[in-house]
XYZ file of C-alpha atoms in Angstrom:
610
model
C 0.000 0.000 0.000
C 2.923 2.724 0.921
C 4.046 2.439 -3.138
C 0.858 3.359 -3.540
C 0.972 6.727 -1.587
C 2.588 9.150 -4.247
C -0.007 8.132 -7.510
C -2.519 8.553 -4.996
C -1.302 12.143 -3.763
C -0.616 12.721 -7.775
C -4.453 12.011 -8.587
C -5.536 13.933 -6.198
C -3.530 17.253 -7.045
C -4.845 16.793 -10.898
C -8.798 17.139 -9.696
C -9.921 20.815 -9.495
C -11.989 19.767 -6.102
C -9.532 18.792 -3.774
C -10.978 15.937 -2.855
C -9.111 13.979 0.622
C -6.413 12.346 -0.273
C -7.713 10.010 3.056
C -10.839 9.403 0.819
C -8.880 8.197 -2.102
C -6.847 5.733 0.355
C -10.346 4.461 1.397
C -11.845 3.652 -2.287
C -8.453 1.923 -3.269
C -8.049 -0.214 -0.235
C -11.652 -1.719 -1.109
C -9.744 -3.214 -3.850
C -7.068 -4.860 -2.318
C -6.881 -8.427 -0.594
C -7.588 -11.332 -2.351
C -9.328 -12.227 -6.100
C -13.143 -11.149 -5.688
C -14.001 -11.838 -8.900
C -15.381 -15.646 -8.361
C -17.768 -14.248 -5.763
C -18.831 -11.884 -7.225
C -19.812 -13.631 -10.175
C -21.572 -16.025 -8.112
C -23.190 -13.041 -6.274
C -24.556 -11.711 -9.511
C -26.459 -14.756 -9.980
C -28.240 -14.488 -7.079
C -29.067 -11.436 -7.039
C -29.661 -10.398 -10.853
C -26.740 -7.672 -11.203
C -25.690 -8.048 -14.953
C -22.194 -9.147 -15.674
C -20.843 -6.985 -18.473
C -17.809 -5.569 -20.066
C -16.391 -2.596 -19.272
C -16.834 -1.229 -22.745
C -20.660 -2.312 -22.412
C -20.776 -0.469 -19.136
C -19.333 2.861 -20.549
C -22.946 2.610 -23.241
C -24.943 1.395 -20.235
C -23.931 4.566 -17.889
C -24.543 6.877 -20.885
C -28.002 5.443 -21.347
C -28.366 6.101 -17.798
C -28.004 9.448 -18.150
C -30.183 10.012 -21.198
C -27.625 10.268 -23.750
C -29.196 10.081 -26.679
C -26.299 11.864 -29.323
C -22.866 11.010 -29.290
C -19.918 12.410 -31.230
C -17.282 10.633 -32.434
C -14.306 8.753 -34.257
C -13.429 5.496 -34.166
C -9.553 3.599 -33.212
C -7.988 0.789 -31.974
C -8.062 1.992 -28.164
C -11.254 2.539 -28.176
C -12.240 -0.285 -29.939
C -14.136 -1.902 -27.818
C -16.473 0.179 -27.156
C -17.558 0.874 -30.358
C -18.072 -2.893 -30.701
C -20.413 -2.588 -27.995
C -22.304 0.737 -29.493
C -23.073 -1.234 -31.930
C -25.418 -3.306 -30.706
C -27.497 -0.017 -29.043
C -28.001 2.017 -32.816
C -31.484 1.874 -31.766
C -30.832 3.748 -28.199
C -27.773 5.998 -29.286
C -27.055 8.037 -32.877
C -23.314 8.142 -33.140
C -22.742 10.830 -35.406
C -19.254 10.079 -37.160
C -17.064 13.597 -37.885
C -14.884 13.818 -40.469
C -11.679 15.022 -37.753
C -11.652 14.595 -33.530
C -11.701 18.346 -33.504
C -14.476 18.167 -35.548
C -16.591 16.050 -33.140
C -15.874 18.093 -30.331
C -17.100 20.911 -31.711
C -20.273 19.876 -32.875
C -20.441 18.375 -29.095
C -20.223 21.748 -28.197
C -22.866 23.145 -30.966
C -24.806 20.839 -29.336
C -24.689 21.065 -25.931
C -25.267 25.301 -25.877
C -28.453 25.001 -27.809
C -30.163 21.835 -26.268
C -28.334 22.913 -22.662
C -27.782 18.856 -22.129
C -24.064 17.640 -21.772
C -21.872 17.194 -25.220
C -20.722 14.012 -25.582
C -17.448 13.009 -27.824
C -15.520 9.667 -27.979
C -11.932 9.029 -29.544
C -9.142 6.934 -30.102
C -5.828 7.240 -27.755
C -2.793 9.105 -28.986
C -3.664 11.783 -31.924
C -7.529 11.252 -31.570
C -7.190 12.199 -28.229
C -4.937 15.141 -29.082
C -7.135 16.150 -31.633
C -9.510 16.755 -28.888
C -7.509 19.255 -27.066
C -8.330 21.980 -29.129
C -11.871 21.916 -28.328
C -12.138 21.023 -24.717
C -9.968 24.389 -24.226
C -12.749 26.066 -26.105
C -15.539 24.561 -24.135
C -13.276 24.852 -20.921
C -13.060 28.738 -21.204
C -16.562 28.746 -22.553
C -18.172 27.215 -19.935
C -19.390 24.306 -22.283
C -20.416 21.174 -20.838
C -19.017 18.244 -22.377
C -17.861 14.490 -21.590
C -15.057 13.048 -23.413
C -14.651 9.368 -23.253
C -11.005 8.875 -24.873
C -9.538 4.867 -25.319
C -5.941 4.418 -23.902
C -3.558 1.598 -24.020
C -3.823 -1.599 -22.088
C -2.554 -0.462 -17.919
C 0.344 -2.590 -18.369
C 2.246 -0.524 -21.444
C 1.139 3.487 -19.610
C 4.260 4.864 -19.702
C 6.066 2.825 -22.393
C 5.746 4.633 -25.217
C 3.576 2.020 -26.756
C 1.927 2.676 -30.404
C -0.655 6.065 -30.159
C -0.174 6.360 -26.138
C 0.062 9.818 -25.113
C -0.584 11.112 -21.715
C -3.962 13.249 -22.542
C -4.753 12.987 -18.841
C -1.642 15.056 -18.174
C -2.121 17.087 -21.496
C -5.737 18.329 -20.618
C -5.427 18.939 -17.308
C -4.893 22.546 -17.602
C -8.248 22.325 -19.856
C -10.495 20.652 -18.469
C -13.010 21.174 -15.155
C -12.005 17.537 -14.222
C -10.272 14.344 -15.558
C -9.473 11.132 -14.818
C -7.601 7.943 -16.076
C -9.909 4.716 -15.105
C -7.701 1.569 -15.158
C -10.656 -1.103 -13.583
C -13.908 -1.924 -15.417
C -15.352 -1.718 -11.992
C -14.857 1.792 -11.711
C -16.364 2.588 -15.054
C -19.963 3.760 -13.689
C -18.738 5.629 -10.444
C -16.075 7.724 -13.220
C -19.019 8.484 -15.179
C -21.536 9.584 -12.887
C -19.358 11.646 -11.577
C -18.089 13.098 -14.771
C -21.476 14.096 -15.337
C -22.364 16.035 -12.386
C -19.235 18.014 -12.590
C -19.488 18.672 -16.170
C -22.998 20.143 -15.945
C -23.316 22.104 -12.203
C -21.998 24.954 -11.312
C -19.867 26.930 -13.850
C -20.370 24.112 -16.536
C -17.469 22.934 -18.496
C -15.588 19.834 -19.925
C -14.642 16.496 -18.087
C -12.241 13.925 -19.814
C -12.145 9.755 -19.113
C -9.236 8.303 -20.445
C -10.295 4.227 -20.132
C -7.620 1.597 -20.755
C -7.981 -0.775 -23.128
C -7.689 -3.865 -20.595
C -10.593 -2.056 -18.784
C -12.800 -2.222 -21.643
C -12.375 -5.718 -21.737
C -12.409 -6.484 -18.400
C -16.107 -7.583 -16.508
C -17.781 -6.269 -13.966
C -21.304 -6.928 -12.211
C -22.901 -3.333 -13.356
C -25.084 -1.292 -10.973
C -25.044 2.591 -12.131
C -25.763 5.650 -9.391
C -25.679 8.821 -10.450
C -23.695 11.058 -8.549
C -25.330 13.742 -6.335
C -22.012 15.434 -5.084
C -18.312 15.367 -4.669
C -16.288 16.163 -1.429
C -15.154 19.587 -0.993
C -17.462 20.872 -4.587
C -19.928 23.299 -4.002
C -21.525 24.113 -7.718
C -24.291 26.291 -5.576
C -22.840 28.652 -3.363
C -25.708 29.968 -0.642
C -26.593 33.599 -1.519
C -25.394 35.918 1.677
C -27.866 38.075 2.965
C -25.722 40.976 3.584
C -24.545 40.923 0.134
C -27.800 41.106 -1.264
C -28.899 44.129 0.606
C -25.794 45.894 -0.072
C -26.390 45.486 -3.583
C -29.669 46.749 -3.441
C -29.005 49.569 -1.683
C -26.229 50.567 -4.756
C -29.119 50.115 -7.401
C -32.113 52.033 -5.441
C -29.789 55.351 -4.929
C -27.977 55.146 -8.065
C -28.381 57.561 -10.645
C -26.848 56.042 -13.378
C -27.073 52.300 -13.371
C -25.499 49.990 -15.901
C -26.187 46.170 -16.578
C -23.681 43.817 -18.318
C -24.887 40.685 -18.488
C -23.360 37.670 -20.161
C -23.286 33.501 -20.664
C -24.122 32.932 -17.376
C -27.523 34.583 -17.165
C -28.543 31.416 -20.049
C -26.230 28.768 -18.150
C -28.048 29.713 -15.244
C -31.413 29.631 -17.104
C -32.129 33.065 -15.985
C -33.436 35.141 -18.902
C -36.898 35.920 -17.243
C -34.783 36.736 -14.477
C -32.802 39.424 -16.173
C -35.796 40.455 -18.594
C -37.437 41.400 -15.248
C -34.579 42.860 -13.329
C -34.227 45.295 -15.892
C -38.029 46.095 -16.387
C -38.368 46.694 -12.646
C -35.474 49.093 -12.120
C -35.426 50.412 -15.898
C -31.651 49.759 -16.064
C -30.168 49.830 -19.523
C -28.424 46.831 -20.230
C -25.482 45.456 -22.606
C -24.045 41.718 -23.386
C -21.316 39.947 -24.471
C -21.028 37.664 -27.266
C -21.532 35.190 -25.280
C -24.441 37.027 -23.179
C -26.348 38.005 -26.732
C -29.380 36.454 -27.415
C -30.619 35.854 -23.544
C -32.039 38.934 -23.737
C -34.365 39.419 -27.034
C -31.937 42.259 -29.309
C -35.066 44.296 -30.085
C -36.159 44.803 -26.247
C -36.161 48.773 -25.027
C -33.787 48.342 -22.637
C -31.302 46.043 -24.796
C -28.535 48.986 -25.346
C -25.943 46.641 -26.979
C -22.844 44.772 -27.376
C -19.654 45.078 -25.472
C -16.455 44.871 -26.603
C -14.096 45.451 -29.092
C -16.235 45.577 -31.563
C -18.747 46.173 -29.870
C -21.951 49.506 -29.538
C -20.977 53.036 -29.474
C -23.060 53.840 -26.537
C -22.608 50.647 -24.146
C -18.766 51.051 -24.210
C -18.542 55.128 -23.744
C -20.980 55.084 -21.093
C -19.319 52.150 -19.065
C -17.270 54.694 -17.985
C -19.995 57.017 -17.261
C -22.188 54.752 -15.276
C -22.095 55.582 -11.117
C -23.169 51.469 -10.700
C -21.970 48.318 -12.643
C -23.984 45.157 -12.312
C -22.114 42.587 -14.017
C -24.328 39.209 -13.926
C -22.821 36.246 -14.985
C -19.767 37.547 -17.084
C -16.084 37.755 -16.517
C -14.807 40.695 -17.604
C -12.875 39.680 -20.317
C -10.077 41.943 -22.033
C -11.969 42.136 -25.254
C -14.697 43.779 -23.095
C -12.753 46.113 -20.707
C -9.928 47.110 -23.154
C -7.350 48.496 -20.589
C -8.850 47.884 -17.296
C -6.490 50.272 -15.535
C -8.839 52.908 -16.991
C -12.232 50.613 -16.570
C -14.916 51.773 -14.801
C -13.257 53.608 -12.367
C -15.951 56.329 -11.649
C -18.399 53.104 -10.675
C -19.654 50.772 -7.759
C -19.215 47.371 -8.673
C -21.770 44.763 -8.014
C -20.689 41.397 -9.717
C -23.333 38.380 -9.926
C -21.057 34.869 -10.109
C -21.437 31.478 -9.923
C -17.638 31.170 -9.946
C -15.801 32.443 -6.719
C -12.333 32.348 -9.361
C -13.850 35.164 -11.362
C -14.547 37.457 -8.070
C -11.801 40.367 -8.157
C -9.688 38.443 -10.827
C -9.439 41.609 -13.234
C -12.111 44.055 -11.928
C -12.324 44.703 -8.110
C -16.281 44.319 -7.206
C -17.432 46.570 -4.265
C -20.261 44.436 -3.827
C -19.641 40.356 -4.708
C -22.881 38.032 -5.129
C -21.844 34.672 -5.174
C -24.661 32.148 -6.282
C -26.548 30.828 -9.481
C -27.268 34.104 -11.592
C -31.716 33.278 -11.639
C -31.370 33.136 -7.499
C -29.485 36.386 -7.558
C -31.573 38.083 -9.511
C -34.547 36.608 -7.688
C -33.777 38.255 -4.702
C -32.695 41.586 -5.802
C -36.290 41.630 -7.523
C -38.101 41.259 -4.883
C -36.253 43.733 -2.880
C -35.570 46.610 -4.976
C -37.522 49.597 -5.785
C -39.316 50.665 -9.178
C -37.825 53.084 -10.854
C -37.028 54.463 -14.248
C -33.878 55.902 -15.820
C -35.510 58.000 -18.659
C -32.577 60.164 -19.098
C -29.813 57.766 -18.640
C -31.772 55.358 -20.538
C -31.773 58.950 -23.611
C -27.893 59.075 -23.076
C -27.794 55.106 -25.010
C -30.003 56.600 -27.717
C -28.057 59.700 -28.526
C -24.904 57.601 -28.653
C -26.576 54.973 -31.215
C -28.165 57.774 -33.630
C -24.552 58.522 -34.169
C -23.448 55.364 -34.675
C -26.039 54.211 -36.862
C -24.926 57.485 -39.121
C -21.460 56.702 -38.906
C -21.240 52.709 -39.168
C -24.658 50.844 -38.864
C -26.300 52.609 -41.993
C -23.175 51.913 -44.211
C -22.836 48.188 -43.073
C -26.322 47.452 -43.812
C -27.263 50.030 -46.498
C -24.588 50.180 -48.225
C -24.081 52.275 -51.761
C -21.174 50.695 -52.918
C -20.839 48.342 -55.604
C -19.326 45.278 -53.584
C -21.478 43.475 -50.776
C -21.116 43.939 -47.365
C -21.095 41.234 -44.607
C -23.724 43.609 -42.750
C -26.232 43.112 -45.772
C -25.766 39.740 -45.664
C -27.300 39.574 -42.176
C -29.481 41.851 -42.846
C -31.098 39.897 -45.165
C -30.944 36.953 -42.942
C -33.019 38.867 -40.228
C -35.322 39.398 -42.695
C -36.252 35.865 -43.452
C -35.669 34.376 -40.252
C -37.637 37.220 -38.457
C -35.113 36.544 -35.302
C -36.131 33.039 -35.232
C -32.525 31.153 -36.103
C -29.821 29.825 -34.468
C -27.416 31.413 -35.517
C -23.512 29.944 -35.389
C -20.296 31.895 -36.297
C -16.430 31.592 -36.550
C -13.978 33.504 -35.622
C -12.850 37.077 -37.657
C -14.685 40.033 -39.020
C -17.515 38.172 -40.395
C -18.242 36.914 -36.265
C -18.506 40.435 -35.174
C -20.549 41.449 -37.629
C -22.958 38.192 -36.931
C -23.133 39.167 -33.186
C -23.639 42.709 -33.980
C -26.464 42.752 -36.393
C -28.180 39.500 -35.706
C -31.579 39.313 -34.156
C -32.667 37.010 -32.334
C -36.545 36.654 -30.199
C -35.254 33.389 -28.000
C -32.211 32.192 -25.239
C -29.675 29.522 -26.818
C -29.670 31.471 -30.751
C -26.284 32.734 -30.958
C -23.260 30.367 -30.869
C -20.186 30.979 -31.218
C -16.610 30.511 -30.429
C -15.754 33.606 -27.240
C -12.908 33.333 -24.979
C -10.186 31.043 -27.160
C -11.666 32.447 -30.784
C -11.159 28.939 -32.287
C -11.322 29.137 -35.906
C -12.927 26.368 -38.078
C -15.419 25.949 -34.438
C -18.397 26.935 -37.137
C -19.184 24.587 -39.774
C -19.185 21.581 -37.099
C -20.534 23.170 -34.172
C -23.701 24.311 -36.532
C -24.090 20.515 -37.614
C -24.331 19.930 -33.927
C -26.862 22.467 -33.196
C -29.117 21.092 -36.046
C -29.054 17.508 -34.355
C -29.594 18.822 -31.021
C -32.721 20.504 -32.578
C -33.553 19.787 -35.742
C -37.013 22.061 -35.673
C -35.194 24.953 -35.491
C -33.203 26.815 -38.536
C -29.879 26.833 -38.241
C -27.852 29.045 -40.350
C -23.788 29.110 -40.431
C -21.712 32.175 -41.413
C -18.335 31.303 -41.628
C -15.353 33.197 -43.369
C -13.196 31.439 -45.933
C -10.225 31.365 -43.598
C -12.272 29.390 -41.201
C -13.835 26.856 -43.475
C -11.470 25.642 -44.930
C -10.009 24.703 -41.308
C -12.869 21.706 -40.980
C -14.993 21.808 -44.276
C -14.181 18.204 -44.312
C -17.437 17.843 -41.817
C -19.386 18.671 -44.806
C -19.058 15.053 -44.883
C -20.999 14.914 -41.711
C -23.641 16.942 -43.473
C -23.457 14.692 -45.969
C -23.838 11.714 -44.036
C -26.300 12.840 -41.270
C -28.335 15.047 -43.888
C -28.548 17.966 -41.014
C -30.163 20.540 -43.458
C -27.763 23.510 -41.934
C -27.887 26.419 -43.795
C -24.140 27.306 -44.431
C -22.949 30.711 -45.595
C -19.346 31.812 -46.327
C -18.165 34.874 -46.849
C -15.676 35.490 -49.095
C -12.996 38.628 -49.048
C -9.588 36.357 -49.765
C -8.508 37.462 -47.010
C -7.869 36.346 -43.095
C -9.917 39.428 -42.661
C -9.362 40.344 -38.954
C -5.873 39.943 -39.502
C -5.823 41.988 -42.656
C -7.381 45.198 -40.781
C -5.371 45.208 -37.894
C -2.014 44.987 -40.509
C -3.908 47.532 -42.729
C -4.272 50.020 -39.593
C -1.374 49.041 -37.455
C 1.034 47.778 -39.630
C 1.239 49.898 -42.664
C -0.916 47.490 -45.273
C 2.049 45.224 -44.812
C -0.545 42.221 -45.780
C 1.725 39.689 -44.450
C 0.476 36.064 -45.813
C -3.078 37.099 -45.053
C -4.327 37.214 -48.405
C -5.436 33.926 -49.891
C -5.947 31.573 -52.816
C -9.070 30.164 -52.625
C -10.490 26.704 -54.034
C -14.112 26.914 -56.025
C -16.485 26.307 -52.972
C -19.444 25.736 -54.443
C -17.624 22.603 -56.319
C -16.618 21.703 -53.472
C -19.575 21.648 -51.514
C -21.590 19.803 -54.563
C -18.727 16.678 -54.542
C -20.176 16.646 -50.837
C -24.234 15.999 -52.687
C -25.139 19.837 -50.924
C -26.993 22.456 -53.006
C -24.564 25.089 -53.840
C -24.693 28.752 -55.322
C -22.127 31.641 -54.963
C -23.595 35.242 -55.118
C -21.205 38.216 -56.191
C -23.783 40.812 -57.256
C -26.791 42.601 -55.011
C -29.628 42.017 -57.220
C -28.947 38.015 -56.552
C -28.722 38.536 -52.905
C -32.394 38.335 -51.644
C -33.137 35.487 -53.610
C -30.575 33.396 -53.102
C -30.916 33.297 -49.274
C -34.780 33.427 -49.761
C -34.218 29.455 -51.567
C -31.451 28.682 -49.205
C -33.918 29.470 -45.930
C -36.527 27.521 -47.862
C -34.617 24.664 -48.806
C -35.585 21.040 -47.677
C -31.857 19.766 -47.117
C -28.373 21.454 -46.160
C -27.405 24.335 -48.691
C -24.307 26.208 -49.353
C -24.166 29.912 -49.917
C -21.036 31.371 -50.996
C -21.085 35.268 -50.829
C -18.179 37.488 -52.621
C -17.876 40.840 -50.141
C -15.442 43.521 -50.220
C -11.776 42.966 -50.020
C -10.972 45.497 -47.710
C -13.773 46.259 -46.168
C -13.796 46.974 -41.659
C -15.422 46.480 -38.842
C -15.758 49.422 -36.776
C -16.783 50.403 -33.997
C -12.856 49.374 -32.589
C -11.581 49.850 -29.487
C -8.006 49.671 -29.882
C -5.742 47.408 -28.401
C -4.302 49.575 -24.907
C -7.183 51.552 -25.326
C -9.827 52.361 -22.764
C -13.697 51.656 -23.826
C -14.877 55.081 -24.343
C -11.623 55.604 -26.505
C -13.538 53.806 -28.937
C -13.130 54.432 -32.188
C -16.037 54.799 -35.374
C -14.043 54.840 -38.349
């Protein structure tokens, strides 16, 4: 047992809980002694229990927790228990990606609009690598997911057998929790626990790495699913005081400001917020992440945040006497330089996650809880009230803006086409309806700035680690997760052709995903910073494109590229009407911008229009 001592101390360091290491000692010492397995197959008998595989078990537990979707790509480590899936096609889709980074993504496409847990298997060695990419995503995202990974037999860990890599060690920094399960017997107890961390609290990604020997190996299966974990608290208790502080701040401020971001829909408080803000008539802004749990046409919607973000909601952050910041984490692409953010204001912050308290913005007044109980008690404890002129301040700022920026984007009397068109015209036929799923560059910020959207769970997109090539399969994901609702993809060209193999997934699954890509030849983003910081020195930014629309037909996918305006309204009229996946290629400006920018050092109100 003593050799045991430092793998044991080692496991326990890599969980993000802390769990006693005196705890660990106890579940490994019910292990030890002699050979149990002849009893306990005689046990089994007599009492029912099902003797199964652990590969069986891993489909069994998944069942158990109403897992109906899984994402994934086959290999020899995991092997096994793909043998096993497939006697359960009737219980389970597997929905094979073209790529591992593929499948995690649409995991994650999936598990922000249905709000279940994303589920993704793959191979040991470079299909667990392949993962890596996006579990950071969903880790920084706050993204459930559960990734079930195959490893080599226990006896060749550290031998540098064929495709082992340590992704336990690799993903630790990535993931909410992990864990390498050796024993078929611990199968179920891993996974129920994988799924309670994955989805409480501040949601994110879990990883099980399962040795091959374990998937073979028997054990009589009984599942529990697991109600809580030593030393986790995913519900902090709201504190009285805290509350009443905060309410005293937003009944004698003149000023008030709301920023409000992923965790208001994590936390499944959008009636929450929408009456928060209709009680105290306190302008509010989102992030990208924030935008669509509040509907974009409501009065007191100012705007987005950000870089890229409104005019109005960034000047007037630093106007505001009191800052109510539910559920967000006050990114750098939101504060710009936080030295000068804010200062003027009283802080009230609304987190689930006691990590995000006073990490980059000091809050005088910290509610730690589940955003919809915060907000539940500051309703029914704060006054009525009105901000009329504050409230006037947000509309003088946008008349300018819409002169300066918004009118050009989405009026524009240019020859070329603009990406802000493009939604418009999208807006027009979805009437706010869609999900809507972007990638990463100028064509996302345009997306989360002009996109409207009437319900919680309609914008998707890749925030915190800006993953390119996150669209195409995340959208695919979406559309499984709920296949009654339009889902439309605007991707640049940089960022397709990073996964356009999952049009293969398309192909396969038939998820009728409405994809549009925007076309400038150019890594667009890239290209305006060089244009405005670096002197148009377009260093390998500018690109050489394939013929999309051929490729998108060798995938069987209606396909049509638009370069003029007359075409424009009708070809996304027949794509939003078409019975099937379709593939909208859209030539826009070269050089075209996205402004409002705040630049990088800058403070928010040294935001710039043009």
């Amino acid at each position: 047992m003593q050799k045991q001592y430092p793998q044991l101390l080692k496991d326990a360091l890599r969980t993000n809980f802390k769990i006693e290491l005196m705890e660990l000692v106890k579940n490994t010492t019910k292990t030890e002694g002699p050979d149990p397995m002849n009893k306990a197959a005689s046990n089994s008998k007599k009492t029912g229990i099902e003797r199964i595989s652990g590969a069986e078990a891993v489909i069994k537990c998944l069942l158990e927790e109403q897992v109906k979707t899984i994402f994934g790509y086959p290999g020899g480590a995991i092997m096994p228990i793909y043998d096993k899936l497939y006697s359960y096609q009737k219980e389970v889709h597997h929905v094979l990606a073209r790529h591992e980074q593929g499948a995690i993504h649409a995991a994650q496409g999936f598990a922000r609009v249905s709000g279940e847990v994303g589920v993704v298997f793959a191979t040991s060695g470079p299909g667990a690598t392949n993962l890596i990419t996006g579990i950071a995503d969903a880790k920084i995202d706050s993204t459930p997911l559960v990734c079930i990974t195959g490893q080599v037999g226990s006896h060749l860990l550290g031998t540098d057998a064929f495709q082992e890599t340590d992704v336990v060690g690799i993903s630790m920094p990535v993931t909410k929790w992990n864990q390498q399960v050796t024993k078929a017997e611990d199968i179920p107890e891993a996974i129920a626990k994988a799924f309670y961390i994955a989805r409480t609290g501040r949601p994110g990604p879990v990883l099980l790495d399962i040795t091959k020997d374990a998937q073979f190996a028997e054990l009589d299966f009984h599942y529990e699913s697991c109600q809580k974990v030593r030393s986790y608290i995913p519900n902090p208790e709201l504190e009285e005081e805290q509350i009443k502080a905060a309410v005293e701040l937003i009944d004698n401020a003149k000023r008030p400001y709301v920023l409000f971001g992923q965790g208001v829909i994590l936390g499944e408080a959008e009636e929450e917020l929408k009456a928060f803000v209709e009680k105290t008539g306190i302008p509010a802004a989102w992030t990208i992440l924030g935008l669509s749990a509040m509907p974009t046409d409501h009065p007191l919607n100012v705007g987005m945040l950000g870089m890229h973000g409104n005019y109005g909601p960034n000047v007037l952050t630093n106007e505001c006497d009191v800052l109510i910041a539910v559920g967000m984490r006050f990114d750098d692409r939101v504060t710009g330089n936080v030295a000068k953010y804010a200062k003027q204001a009283k802080v009230i912050h609304l987190e689930i996650d006691k990590s995000e308290i006073d990490k980059i913005v000091k809050a005088d007044v910290p509610v730690l809880g589940n955003a919809k109980r915060s907000l539940s008690a500051l309703i029914a404890a704060v006054k009525p009230n009105e901000h009329k002129d504050w409230l006037q301040r947000f509309h003088d700022l946008a008349a300018i803006e819409k002169e300066k920026v918004i009118d050009t984007d989405l009026y524009p009397t240019k020859e070329g086409l603009t990406m802000g068109e493009v939604i418009r015209r999208v807006n027009e036929h979805s009437k706010g309806d869609a999900v809507i799923v972007t990638d990463v560059g100028q064509h996302q910020m345009i997306a989360c700035r002009y996109a409207k959207f009437n319900s919680s769970k309609s914008n998707i997109t890749s925030g915190g680690l800006g993953t390119m090539g996150f669209c195409l399969p995340a959208a695919l994901g979406a559309k499984l997760a709920k296949p009654e609702r339009q889902v439309v993809a605007v991707i640049g060209d940089g960022g397709f052709q990073m996964t356009f193999q999952e049009l293969g997934m398309a192909l396969q699954t038939g998820a009728a995903v409405k994809i549009i890509v925007l076309n400038n030849e150019f890594l667009g983003m890239v290209r305006q910073w060089q244009q405005m910081f670096f002197d148009r020195r377009y260093s390998s930014t500018e690109m050489v494109n394939p013929d999309f629309v051929a490729l998108a037909k060798s995938f069987s996918i209606a396909a049509v590229k638009v370069e003029d305006r007359d075409a424009l309204d009708k070809a996304i009229k027949t794509m939003m009407e078409y019975d099937g996946p379709y593939f909208l290629e859209v030539r826009v400006e070269k050089e075209d911008n996205v402004f409002p920018m705040i630049p990088t050092g800058s403070a928010v109100d040294e935001i710039r229009l043009d």
